[in-house]
PDB file of C-alpha atoms in Angstrom:
ATOM      1  CA  ALA F   1      12.753  91.011 -29.761  1.00 63.00           C
ATOM      2  CA  ILE F   2       9.201  90.923 -28.876  1.00 77.00           C
ATOM      3  CA  GLY F   3       6.519  93.368 -31.102  1.00 82.00           C
ATOM      4  CA  ILE F   4       4.258  93.545 -33.971  1.00 87.00           C
ATOM      5  CA  GLY F   5       5.416  93.547 -37.257  1.00 86.00           C
ATOM      6  CA  LYS F   6       8.079  96.352 -37.737  1.00 92.00           C
ATOM      7  CA  TYR F   7       7.571  97.796 -34.126  1.00 95.00           C
ATOM      8  CA  LYS F   8       9.342  96.223 -31.461  1.00 95.00           C
ATOM      9  CA  ILE F   9       9.633  96.621 -27.651  1.00 96.00           C
ATOM     10  CA  GLY F  10      12.242  99.160 -26.770  1.00 96.00           C
ATOM     11  CA  MET F  11      11.753 100.803 -30.209  1.00 97.00           C
ATOM     12  CA  ILE F  12      11.733 104.768 -30.462  1.00 98.00           C
ATOM     13  CA  LEU F  13       8.978 106.624 -32.473  1.00 97.00           C
ATOM     14  CA  SER F  14       9.144 110.217 -33.674  1.00 97.00           C
ATOM     15  CA  ALA F  15       6.049 112.115 -34.225  1.00 95.00           C
ATOM     16  CA  PRO F  16       6.271 115.677 -34.695  1.00 93.00           C
ATOM     17  CA  TYR F  17       3.398 118.253 -34.554  1.00 91.00           C
ATOM     18  CA  GLN F  18       4.025 120.419 -37.674  1.00 83.00           C
ATOM     19  CA  TYR F  19       2.388 123.369 -39.103  1.00 83.00           C
ATOM     20  CA  SER F  20       3.749 126.746 -38.660  1.00 82.00           C
ATOM     21  CA  ALA F  21       6.243 125.334 -36.171  1.00 88.00           C
ATOM     22  CA  ARG F  22       7.948 122.075 -35.437  1.00 89.00           C
ATOM     23  CA  ILE F  23       7.937 120.271 -32.406  1.00 91.00           C
ATOM     24  CA  PRO F  24       8.831 116.727 -32.232  1.00 93.00           C
ATOM     25  CA  TYR F  25       7.678 114.240 -29.756  1.00 96.00           C
ATOM     26  CA  PHE F  26       8.947 111.205 -29.149  1.00 98.00           C
ATOM     27  CA  TYR F  27       7.307 107.605 -27.958  1.00 98.00           C
ATOM     28  CA  GLU F  28       9.319 104.442 -26.831  1.00 98.00           C
ATOM     29  CA  VAL F  29       7.299 101.203 -27.670  1.00 97.00           C
ATOM     30  CA  ILE F  30       6.769  99.454 -24.282  1.00 96.00           C
ATOM     31  CA  GLY F  31       4.300  96.722 -24.628  1.00 96.00           C
ATOM     32  CA  VAL F  32       2.313  94.791 -27.593  1.00 94.00           C
ATOM     33  CA  LYS F  33      -1.214  94.361 -26.652  1.00 93.00           C
ATOM     34  CA  GLY F  34      -3.477  91.622 -29.118  1.00 91.00           C
ATOM     35  CA  LYS F  35      -2.644  91.323 -32.760  1.00 91.00           C
ATOM     36  CA  SER F  36      -2.724  94.929 -34.292  1.00 93.00           C
ATOM     37  CA  THR F  37      -1.924  97.120 -30.809  1.00 96.00           C
ATOM     38  CA  ILE F  38       1.091  98.754 -29.358  1.00 96.00           C
ATOM     39  CA  ILE F  39       1.425 100.325 -26.331  1.00 97.00           C
ATOM     40  CA  VAL F  40       3.651 103.307 -26.242  1.00 97.00           C
ATOM     41  CA  ARG F  41       4.879 106.313 -23.752  1.00 97.00           C
ATOM     42  CA  GLU F  42       6.232 109.592 -24.524  1.00 97.00           C
ATOM     43  CA  LEU F  43       9.729 109.841 -23.560  1.00 98.00           C
ATOM     44  CA  GLU F  44      11.557 113.185 -22.197  1.00 97.00           C
ATOM     45  CA  GLN F  45      14.103 114.633 -24.645  1.00 96.00           C
ATOM     46  CA  LYS F  46      17.255 117.014 -24.594  1.00 95.00           C
ATOM     47  CA  ILE F  47      18.288 120.000 -26.266  1.00 92.00           C
ATOM     48  CA  VAL F  48      21.774 119.420 -28.301  1.00 94.00           C
ATOM     49  CA  SER F  49      21.983 122.606 -30.270  1.00 92.00           C
ATOM     50  CA  GLY F  50      20.251 125.596 -30.544  1.00 88.00           C
ATOM     51  CA  ASP F  51      19.736 129.218 -30.260  1.00 87.00           C
ATOM     52  CA  SER F  52      19.710 131.401 -26.786  1.00 79.00           C
ATOM     53  CA  TYR F  53      15.976 131.479 -26.822  1.00 80.00           C
ATOM     54  CA  GLY F  54      15.111 127.940 -27.030  1.00 75.00           C
ATOM     55  CA  GLN F  55      13.055 128.417 -30.316  1.00 86.00           C
ATOM     56  CA  ASN F  56      14.792 126.700 -32.716  1.00 92.00           C
ATOM     57  CA  GLY F  57      17.788 123.770 -32.738  1.00 93.00           C
ATOM     58  CA  THR F  58      17.677 120.223 -32.310  1.00 95.00           C
ATOM     59  CA  CYS F  59      16.984 117.414 -29.714  1.00 95.00           C
ATOM     60  CA  VAL F  60      17.315 114.062 -29.139  1.00 97.00           C
ATOM     61  CA  PRO F  61      14.820 111.870 -26.533  1.00 98.00           C
ATOM     62  CA  ILE F  62      16.202 110.328 -23.534  1.00 97.00           C
ATOM     63  CA  PRO F  63      15.596 106.104 -23.589  1.00 96.00           C
ATOM     64  CA  GLY F  64      13.464 104.930 -20.879  1.00 95.00           C
ATOM     65  CA  LYS F  65      12.849 108.066 -19.131  1.00 97.00           C
ATOM     66  CA  PHE F  66       9.213 109.161 -19.706  1.00 97.00           C
ATOM     67  CA  GLU F  67       7.572 112.605 -19.200  1.00 96.00           C
ATOM     68  CA  LYS F  68       5.898 113.185 -16.020  1.00 94.00           C
ATOM     69  CA  ASN F  69       2.403 113.027 -15.850  1.00 92.00           C
ATOM     70  CA  THR F  70       1.993 110.914 -19.351  1.00 92.00           C
ATOM     71  CA  LYS F  71       0.121 108.016 -19.537  1.00 94.00           C
ATOM     72  CA  GLU F  72       0.651 104.849 -21.926  1.00 96.00           C
ATOM     73  CA  LEU F  73      -1.238 105.015 -25.006  1.00 96.00           C
ATOM     74  CA  ASN F  74      -2.799 102.292 -27.198  1.00 96.00           C
ATOM     75  CA  CYS F  75      -1.888 102.490 -30.661  1.00 96.00           C
ATOM     76  CA  ARG F  76      -3.862 100.582 -33.279  1.00 95.00           C
ATOM     77  CA  ILE F  77      -1.576  99.668 -36.276  1.00 94.00           C
ATOM     78  CA  ASN F  78      -3.177 100.060 -39.664  1.00 92.00           C
ATOM     79  CA  LYS F  79      -3.626  98.067 -42.546  1.00 91.00           C
ATOM     80  CA  TYR F  80      -0.400  99.328 -44.013  1.00 92.00           C
ATOM     81  CA  GLY F  81       1.337  98.599 -41.007  1.00 91.00           C
ATOM     82  CA  ASP F  82       1.717 102.526 -39.708  1.00 93.00           C
ATOM     83  CA  ILE F  83       0.303 104.283 -36.539  1.00 94.00           C
ATOM     84  CA  ARG F  84      -0.621 107.364 -35.534  1.00 94.00           C
ATOM     85  CA  ILE F  85      -0.247 109.117 -32.475  1.00 94.00           C
ATOM     86  CA  GLU F  86      -2.506 111.850 -31.079  1.00 90.00           C
ATOM     87  CA  GLY F  87      -3.091 112.190 -34.496  1.00 91.00           C
ATOM     88  CA  ARG F  88       0.344 112.570 -35.630  1.00 93.00           C
ATOM     89  CA  TYR F  89       1.982 110.257 -38.213  1.00 91.00           C
ATOM     90  CA  THR F  90       5.354 108.424 -36.809  1.00 95.00           C
ATOM     91  CA  TYR F  91       8.144 106.886 -37.927  1.00 95.00           C
ATOM     92  CA  GLU F  92      10.937 105.258 -36.457  1.00 96.00           C
ATOM     93  CA  TRP F  93      13.478 107.738 -35.151  1.00 97.00           C
ATOM     94  CA  SER F  94      16.567 107.645 -36.927  1.00 96.00           C
ATOM     95  CA  GLY F  95      19.264 107.696 -33.987  1.00 96.00           C
ATOM     96  CA  LYS F  96      20.095 111.541 -34.944  1.00 97.00           C
ATOM     97  CA  PRO F  97      18.832 114.611 -33.415  1.00 97.00           C
ATOM     98  CA  GLU F  98      15.834 116.307 -34.874  1.00 95.00           C
ATOM     99  CA  SER F  99      15.286 119.746 -35.766  1.00 94.00           C
ATOM    100  CA  PHE F 100      12.727 122.119 -33.710  1.00 92.00           C
ATOM    101  CA  TYR F 101      11.241 125.635 -34.824  1.00 91.00           C
ATOM    102  CA  THR F 102       8.729 128.509 -34.132  1.00 83.00           C
ATOM    103  CA  ASP F 103       7.719 130.946 -36.234  1.00 71.00           C
TER     104      ASP F 103
END
């Protein structure tokens, strides 16, 4: 697969927002730019379990189905081999549902 370091095209990354709530955001690596930049785009997700209010549960990304009104983001890989998306640390999605909750 084409990519840079551990980041390969098609790889799904998770970059959750977490403060008093946890809101998962998923991104797919869709390109490579130069020697230290990857291009990602936010994915749609579906809820796989949760309460009837949509405030707590688990969700998964839908690979290849991008959120409407989102643009491609250029993400620079730092000297440790990591990236941040919109200020949030990222990690490779495990393939398992991720939890979300609100305060």
